[in-house]
Short mmCIF file of C-alpha atoms in Angstrom, two decimals:
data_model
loop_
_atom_site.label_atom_id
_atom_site.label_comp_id
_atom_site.label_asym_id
_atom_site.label_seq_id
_atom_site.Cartn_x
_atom_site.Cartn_y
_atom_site.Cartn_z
CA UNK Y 450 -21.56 8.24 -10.84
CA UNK Y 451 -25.28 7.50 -10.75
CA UNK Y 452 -26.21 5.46 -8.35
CA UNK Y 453 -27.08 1.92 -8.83
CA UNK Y 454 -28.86 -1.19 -6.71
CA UNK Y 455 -28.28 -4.45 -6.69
CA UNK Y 456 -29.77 -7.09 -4.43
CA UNK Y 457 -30.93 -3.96 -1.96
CA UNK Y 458 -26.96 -2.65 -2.45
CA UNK Y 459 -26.66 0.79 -3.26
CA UNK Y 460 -22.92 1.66 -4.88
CA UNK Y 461 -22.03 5.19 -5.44
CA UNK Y 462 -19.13 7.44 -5.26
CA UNK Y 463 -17.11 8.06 -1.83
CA UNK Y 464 -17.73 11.51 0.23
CA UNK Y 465 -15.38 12.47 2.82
CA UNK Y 466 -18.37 11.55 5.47
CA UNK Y 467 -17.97 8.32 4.76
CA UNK Y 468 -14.33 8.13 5.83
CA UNK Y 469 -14.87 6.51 8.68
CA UNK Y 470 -17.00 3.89 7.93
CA UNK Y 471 -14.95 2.98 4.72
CA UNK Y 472 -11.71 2.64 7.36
CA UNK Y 473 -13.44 0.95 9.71
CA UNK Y 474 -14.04 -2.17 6.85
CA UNK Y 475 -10.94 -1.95 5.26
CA UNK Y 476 -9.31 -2.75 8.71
CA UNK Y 477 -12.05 -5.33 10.30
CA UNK Y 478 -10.39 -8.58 10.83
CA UNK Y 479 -7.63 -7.01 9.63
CA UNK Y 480 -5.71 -5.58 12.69
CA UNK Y 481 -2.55 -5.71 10.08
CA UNK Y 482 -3.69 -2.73 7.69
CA UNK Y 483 -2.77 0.59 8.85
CA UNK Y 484 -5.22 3.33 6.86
CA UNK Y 485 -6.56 5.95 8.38
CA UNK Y 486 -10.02 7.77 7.76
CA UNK Y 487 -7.85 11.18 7.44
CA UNK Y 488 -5.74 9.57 4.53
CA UNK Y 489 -8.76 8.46 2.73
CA UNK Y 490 -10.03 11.92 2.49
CA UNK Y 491 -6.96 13.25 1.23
CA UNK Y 492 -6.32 10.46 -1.41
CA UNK Y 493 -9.88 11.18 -2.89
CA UNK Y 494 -9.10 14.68 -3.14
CA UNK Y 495 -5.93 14.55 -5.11
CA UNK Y 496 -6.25 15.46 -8.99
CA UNK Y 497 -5.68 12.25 -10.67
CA UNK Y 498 -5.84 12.43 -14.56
CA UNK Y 499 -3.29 9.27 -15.21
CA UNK Y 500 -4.71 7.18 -12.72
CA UNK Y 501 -8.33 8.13 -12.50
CA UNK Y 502 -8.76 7.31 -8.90
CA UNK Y 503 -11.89 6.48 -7.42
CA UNK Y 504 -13.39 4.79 -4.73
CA UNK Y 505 -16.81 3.23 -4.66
CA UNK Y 506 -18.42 2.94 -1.39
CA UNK Y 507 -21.49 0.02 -0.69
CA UNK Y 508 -24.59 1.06 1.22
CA UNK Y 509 -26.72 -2.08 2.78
CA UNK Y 510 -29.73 -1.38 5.28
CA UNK Y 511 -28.47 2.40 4.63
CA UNK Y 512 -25.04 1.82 6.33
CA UNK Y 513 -21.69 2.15 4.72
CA UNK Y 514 -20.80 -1.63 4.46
CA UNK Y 515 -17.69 -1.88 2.16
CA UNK Y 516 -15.54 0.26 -0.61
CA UNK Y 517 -13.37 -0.39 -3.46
CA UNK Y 518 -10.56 1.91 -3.95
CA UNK Y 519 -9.38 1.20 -7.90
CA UNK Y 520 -7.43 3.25 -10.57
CA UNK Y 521 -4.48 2.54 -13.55
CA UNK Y 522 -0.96 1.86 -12.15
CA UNK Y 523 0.93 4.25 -12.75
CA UNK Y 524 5.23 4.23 -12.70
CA UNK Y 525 5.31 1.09 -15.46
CA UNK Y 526 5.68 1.56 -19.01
CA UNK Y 527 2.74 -1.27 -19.17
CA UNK Y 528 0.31 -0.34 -20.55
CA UNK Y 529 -3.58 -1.02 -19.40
CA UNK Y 530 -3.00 -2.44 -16.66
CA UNK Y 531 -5.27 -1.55 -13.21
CA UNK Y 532 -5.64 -2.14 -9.53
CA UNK Y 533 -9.07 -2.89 -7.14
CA UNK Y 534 -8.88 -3.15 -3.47
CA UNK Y 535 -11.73 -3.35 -1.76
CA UNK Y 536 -13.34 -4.81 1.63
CA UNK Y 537 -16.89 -5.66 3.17
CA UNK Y 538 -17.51 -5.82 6.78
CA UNK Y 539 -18.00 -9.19 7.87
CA UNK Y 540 -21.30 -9.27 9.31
CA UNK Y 541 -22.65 -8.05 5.60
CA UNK Y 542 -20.58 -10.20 3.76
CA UNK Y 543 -22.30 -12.95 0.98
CA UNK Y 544 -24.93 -10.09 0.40
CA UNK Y 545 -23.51 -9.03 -3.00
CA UNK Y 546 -21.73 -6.13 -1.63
CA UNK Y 547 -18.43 -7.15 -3.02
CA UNK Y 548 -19.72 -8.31 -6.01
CA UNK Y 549 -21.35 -4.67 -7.32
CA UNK Y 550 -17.97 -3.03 -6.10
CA UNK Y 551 -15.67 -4.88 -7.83
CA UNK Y 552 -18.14 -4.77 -10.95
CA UNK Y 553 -18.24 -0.88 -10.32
CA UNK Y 554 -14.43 -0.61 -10.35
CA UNK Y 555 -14.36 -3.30 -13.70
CA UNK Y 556 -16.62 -0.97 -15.56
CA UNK Y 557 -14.72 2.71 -14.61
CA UNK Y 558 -11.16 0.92 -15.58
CA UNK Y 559 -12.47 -0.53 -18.36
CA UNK Y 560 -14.02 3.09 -19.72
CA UNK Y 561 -9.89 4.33 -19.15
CA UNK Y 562 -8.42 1.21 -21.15
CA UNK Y 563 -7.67 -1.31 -18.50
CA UNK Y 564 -7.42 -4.78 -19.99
CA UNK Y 565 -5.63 -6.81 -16.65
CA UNK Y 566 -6.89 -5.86 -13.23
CA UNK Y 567 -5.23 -6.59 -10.33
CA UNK Y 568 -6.32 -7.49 -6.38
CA UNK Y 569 -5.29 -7.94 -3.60
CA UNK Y 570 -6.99 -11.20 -1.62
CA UNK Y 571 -7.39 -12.21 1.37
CA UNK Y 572 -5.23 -15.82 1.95
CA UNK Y 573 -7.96 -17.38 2.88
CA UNK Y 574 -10.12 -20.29 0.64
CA UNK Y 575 -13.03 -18.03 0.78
CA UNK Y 576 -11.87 -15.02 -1.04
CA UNK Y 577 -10.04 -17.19 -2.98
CA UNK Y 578 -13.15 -19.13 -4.15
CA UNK Y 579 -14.75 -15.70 -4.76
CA UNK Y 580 -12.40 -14.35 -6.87
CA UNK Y 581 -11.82 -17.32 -9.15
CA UNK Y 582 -15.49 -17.16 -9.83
CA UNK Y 583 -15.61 -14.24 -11.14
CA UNK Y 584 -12.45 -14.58 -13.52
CA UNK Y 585 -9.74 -13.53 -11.41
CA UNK Y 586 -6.45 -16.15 -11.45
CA UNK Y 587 -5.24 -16.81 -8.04
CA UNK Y 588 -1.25 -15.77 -7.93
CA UNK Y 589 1.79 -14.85 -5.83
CA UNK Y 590 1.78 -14.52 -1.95
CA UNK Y 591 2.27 -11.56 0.47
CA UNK Y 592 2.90 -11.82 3.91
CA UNK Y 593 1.94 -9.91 6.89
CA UNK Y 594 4.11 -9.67 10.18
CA UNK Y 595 3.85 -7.97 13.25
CA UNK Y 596 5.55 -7.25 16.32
CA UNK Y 597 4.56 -5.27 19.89
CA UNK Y 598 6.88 -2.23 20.11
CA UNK Y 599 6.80 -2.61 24.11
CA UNK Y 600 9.08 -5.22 23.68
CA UNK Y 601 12.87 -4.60 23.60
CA UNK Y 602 14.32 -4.24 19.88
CA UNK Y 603 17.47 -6.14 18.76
CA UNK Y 604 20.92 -4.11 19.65
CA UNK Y 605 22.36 -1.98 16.23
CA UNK Y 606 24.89 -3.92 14.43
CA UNK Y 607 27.94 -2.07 14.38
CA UNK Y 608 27.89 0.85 11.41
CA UNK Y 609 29.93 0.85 8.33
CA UNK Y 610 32.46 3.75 8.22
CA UNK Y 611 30.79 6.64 6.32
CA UNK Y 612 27.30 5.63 6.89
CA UNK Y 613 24.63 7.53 9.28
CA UNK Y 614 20.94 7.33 9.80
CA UNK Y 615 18.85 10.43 9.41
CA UNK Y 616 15.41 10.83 9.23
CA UNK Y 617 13.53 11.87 6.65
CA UNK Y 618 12.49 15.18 7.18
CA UNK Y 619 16.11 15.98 6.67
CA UNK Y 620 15.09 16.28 3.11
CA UNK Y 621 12.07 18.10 3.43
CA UNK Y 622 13.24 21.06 1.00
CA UNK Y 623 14.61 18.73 -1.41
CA UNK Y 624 13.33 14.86 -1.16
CA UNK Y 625 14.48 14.26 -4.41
CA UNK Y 626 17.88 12.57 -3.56
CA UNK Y 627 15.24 10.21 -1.81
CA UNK Y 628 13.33 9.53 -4.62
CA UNK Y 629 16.15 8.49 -6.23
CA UNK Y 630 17.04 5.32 -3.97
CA UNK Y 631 13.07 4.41 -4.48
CA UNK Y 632 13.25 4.72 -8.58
CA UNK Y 633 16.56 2.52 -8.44
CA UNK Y 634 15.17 -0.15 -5.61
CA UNK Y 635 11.56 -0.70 -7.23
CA UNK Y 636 13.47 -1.93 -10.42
CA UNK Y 637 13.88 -5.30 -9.40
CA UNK Y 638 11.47 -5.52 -6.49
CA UNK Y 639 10.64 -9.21 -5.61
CA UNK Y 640 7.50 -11.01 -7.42
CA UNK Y 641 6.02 -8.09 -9.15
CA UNK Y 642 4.40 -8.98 -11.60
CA UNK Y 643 4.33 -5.64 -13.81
CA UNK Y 644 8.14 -3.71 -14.00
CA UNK Y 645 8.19 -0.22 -11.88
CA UNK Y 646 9.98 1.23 -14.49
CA UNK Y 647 8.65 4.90 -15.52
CA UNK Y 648 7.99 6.16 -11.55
CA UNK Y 649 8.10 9.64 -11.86
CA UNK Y 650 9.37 12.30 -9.38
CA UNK Y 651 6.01 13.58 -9.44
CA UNK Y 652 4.00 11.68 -9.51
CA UNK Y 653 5.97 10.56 -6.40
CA UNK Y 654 5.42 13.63 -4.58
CA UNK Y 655 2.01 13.76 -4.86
CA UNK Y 656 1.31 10.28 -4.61
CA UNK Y 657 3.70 8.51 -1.44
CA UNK Y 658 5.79 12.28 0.12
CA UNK Y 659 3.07 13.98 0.78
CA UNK Y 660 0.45 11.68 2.43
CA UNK Y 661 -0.76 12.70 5.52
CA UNK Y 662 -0.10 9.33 7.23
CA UNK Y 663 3.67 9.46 6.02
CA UNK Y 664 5.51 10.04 9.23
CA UNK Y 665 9.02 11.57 8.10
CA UNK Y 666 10.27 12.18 11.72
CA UNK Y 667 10.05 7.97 11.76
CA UNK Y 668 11.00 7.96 8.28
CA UNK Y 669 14.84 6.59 8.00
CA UNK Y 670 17.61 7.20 5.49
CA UNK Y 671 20.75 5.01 5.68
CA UNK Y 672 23.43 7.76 3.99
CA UNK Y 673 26.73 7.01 2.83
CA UNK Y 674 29.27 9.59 2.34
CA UNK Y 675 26.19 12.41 2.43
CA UNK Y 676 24.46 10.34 -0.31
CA UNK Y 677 20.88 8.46 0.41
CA UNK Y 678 21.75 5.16 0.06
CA UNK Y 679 18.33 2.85 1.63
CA UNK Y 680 15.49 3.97 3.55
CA UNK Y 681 12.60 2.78 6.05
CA UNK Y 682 9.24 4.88 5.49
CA UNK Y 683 6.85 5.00 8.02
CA UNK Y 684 3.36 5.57 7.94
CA UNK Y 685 1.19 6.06 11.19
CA UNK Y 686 -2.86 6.29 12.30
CA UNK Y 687 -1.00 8.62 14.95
CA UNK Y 688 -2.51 6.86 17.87
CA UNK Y 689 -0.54 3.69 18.59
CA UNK Y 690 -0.18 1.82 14.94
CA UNK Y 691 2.97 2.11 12.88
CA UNK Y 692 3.05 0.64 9.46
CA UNK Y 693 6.39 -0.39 7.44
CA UNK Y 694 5.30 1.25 4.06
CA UNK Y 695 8.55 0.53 2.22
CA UNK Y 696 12.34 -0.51 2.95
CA UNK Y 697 14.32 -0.09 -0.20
CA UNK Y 698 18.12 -0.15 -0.77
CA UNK Y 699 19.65 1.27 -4.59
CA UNK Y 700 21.47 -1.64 -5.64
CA UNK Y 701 24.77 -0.23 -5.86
CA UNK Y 702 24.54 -0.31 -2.05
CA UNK Y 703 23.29 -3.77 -1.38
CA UNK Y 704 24.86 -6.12 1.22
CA UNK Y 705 26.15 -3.94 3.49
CA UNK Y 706 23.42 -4.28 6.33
CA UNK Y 707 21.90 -0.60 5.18
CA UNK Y 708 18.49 -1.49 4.98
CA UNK Y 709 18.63 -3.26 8.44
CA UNK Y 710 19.88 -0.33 10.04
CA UNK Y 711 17.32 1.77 8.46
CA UNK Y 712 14.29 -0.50 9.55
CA UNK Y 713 16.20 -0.69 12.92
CA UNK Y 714 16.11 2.59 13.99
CA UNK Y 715 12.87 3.58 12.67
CA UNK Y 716 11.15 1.12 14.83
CA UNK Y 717 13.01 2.76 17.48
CA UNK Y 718 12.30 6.31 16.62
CA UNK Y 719 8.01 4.67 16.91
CA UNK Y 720 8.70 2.96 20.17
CA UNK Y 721 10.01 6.03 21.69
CA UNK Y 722 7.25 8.25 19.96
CA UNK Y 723 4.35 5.85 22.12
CA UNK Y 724 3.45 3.87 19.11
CA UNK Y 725 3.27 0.19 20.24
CA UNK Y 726 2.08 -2.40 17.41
CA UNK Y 727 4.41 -2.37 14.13
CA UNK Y 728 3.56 -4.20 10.77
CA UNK Y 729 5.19 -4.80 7.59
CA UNK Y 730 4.49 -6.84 4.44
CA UNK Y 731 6.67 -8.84 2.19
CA UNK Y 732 6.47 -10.87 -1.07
CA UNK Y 733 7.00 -14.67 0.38
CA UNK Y 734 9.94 -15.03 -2.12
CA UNK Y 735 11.96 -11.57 -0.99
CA UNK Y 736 14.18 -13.54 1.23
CA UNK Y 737 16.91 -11.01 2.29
CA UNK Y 738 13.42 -8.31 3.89
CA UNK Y 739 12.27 -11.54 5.16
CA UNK Y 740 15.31 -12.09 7.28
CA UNK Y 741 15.79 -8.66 8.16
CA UNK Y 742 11.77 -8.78 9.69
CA UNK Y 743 12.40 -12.05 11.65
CA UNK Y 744 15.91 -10.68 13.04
CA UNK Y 745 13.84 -7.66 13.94
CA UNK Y 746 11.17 -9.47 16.14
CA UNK Y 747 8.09 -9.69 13.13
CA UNK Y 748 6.44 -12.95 13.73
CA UNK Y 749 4.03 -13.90 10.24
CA UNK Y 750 0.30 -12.67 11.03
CA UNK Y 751 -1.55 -13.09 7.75
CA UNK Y 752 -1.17 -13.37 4.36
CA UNK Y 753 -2.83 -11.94 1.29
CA UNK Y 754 -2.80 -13.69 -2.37
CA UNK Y 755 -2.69 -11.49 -5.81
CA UNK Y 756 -5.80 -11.89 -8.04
CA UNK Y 757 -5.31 -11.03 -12.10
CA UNK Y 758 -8.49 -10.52 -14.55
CA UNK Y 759 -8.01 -10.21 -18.20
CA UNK Y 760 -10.79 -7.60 -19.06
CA UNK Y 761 -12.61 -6.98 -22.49
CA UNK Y 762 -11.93 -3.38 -23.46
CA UNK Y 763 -14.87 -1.55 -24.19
CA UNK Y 764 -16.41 1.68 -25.47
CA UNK Y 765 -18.64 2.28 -22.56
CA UNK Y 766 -17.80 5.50 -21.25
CA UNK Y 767 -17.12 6.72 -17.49
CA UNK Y 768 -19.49 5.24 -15.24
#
């Protein structure tokens, strides 16, 4: 990408040196997110040719102020549809940063045949009054939840016959008896608004297995009768911050407490390891995870509201 100003902002493409920086504003004010600068290298080195990945980083007063990570969802057989998620750093906020970014991102998904963009907001009137502004309708809700792993967990519910808890790495050699409770689960996953229904194994791998922040020693599988049945995975900054990245169940295994137990002993697995703050995120209408979180200790921290743009496909090439 050439690099452009606007308003004395500089956008241009990420390099690994800015790694820092860009995790330092995804995270500020937001204690909640769990990224760290090592998984931001990594995730702009992977080959993406479906999802043309890219993240834009903002320059202001020749600082690294913001970024915009953006690229075409991929495990739906949807068609043109696209993500942007991007953050400023407070103190250079209202300075257009945000603005070029998410133009930047608009313009490269637009050149790969993206005609609805989704964000992610920040549930707050501000970002909310932003968005709308520039076309974006305001919809669903996500909430954040955290709890302090010093504090004593809940005791385990007594286990179903047949079922065990295993971590992850079990399956190193073979994760694909994992992937299989994920492609089931993400089927009918609360308030989405675009149906998981092509994830590949994959595209999988590549794309949640192998990140470097995935923990699979704190990484859970519920098992029944030597099957994976639900999971808890757990992604780290490996320092003290422990991040709930997804708790599925396949729903021939529903309501039978597997996904509890799961979650359960994961947290415990962190605790033990030293971490000490845990977070997780949930769709406000996925009642059963919501339960699960509160009878877990999670106490609601913030919130985040989806933003959808209808874009004009054009002939413009790669920016």
């Amino acid at each position: 990408m050439t690099s452009s100003n606007s308003s004395s902002v500089t956008i241009r493409d990420f390099h690994p040196e800015d790694a820092v920086a860009v995790a330092a504003a995804h995270r500020a004010g937001r204690e909640h997110l769990v990224l760290s600068a090592e998984t931001l290298v990594w995730l702009n080195a992977q080959p993406s040719p479906e999802e043309h990945f890219r993240t834009f980083v903002a320059e202001l007063d020749g600082r690294v102020v913001g970024a915009v990570r953006c690229g075409v969802v991929l495990g739906t057989t949807t068609t043109g549809v696209g993500y942007a998620n991007g953050s400023v750093l407070p103190e250079y906020r209202r300075r257009g940063a945000a603005t070029a970014l998410l133009a930047a991102a608009e313009r490269h998904l637009t050149g790969h045949g993206v005609t609805e963009l989704h964000t992610w907001l920040d549930d707050e009137p501000a970002s909310q009054v932003f968005a709308t502004a520039r076309g974006y309708r305001i919809g669903r809700t996500m909430q954040f939840a955290g709890r302090d792993l010093a504090l004593p967990l809940p005791p385990a519910p007594v286990r179903p016959a047949g079922v065990e808890v295993r971590p992850a790495a079990d399956w190193a050699d073979d994760p694909y008896p994992v992937f299989l409770v994920e492609a089931d689960a993400i089927l009918d996953e609360p308030g989405s608004e675009v149906p998981m229904d092509a994830l590949t194994y994959e595209d999988w791998l590549r794309n949640d297995w192998a990140r470097p922040d995935r923990d699979a020693a704190l990484s859970v599988v519920a098992v029944v009768d030597g099957r994976p049945a639900a999971f808890s995975m757990a992604q780290t900054d490996g320092v003290d911050r422990y991040w709930s990245a997804f708790t599925a169940c396949r729903r021939e295994f529903r309501g039978r407490g597997l996904s509890k137990l799961a979650k359960l002993e994961s947290l415990r697995l962190a605790a033990a390891a030293g971490y000490r703050h845990a977070y997780t995120s949930n769709d406000t209408t996925n009642g059963p995870m919501l339960a699960i979180n509160a009878w877990l200790g999670y106490e609601r921290c913030a919130g985040e509201r989806k933003g959808i743009k209808q874009l004009e496909r054009s002939a413009e090439q790669e920016i």
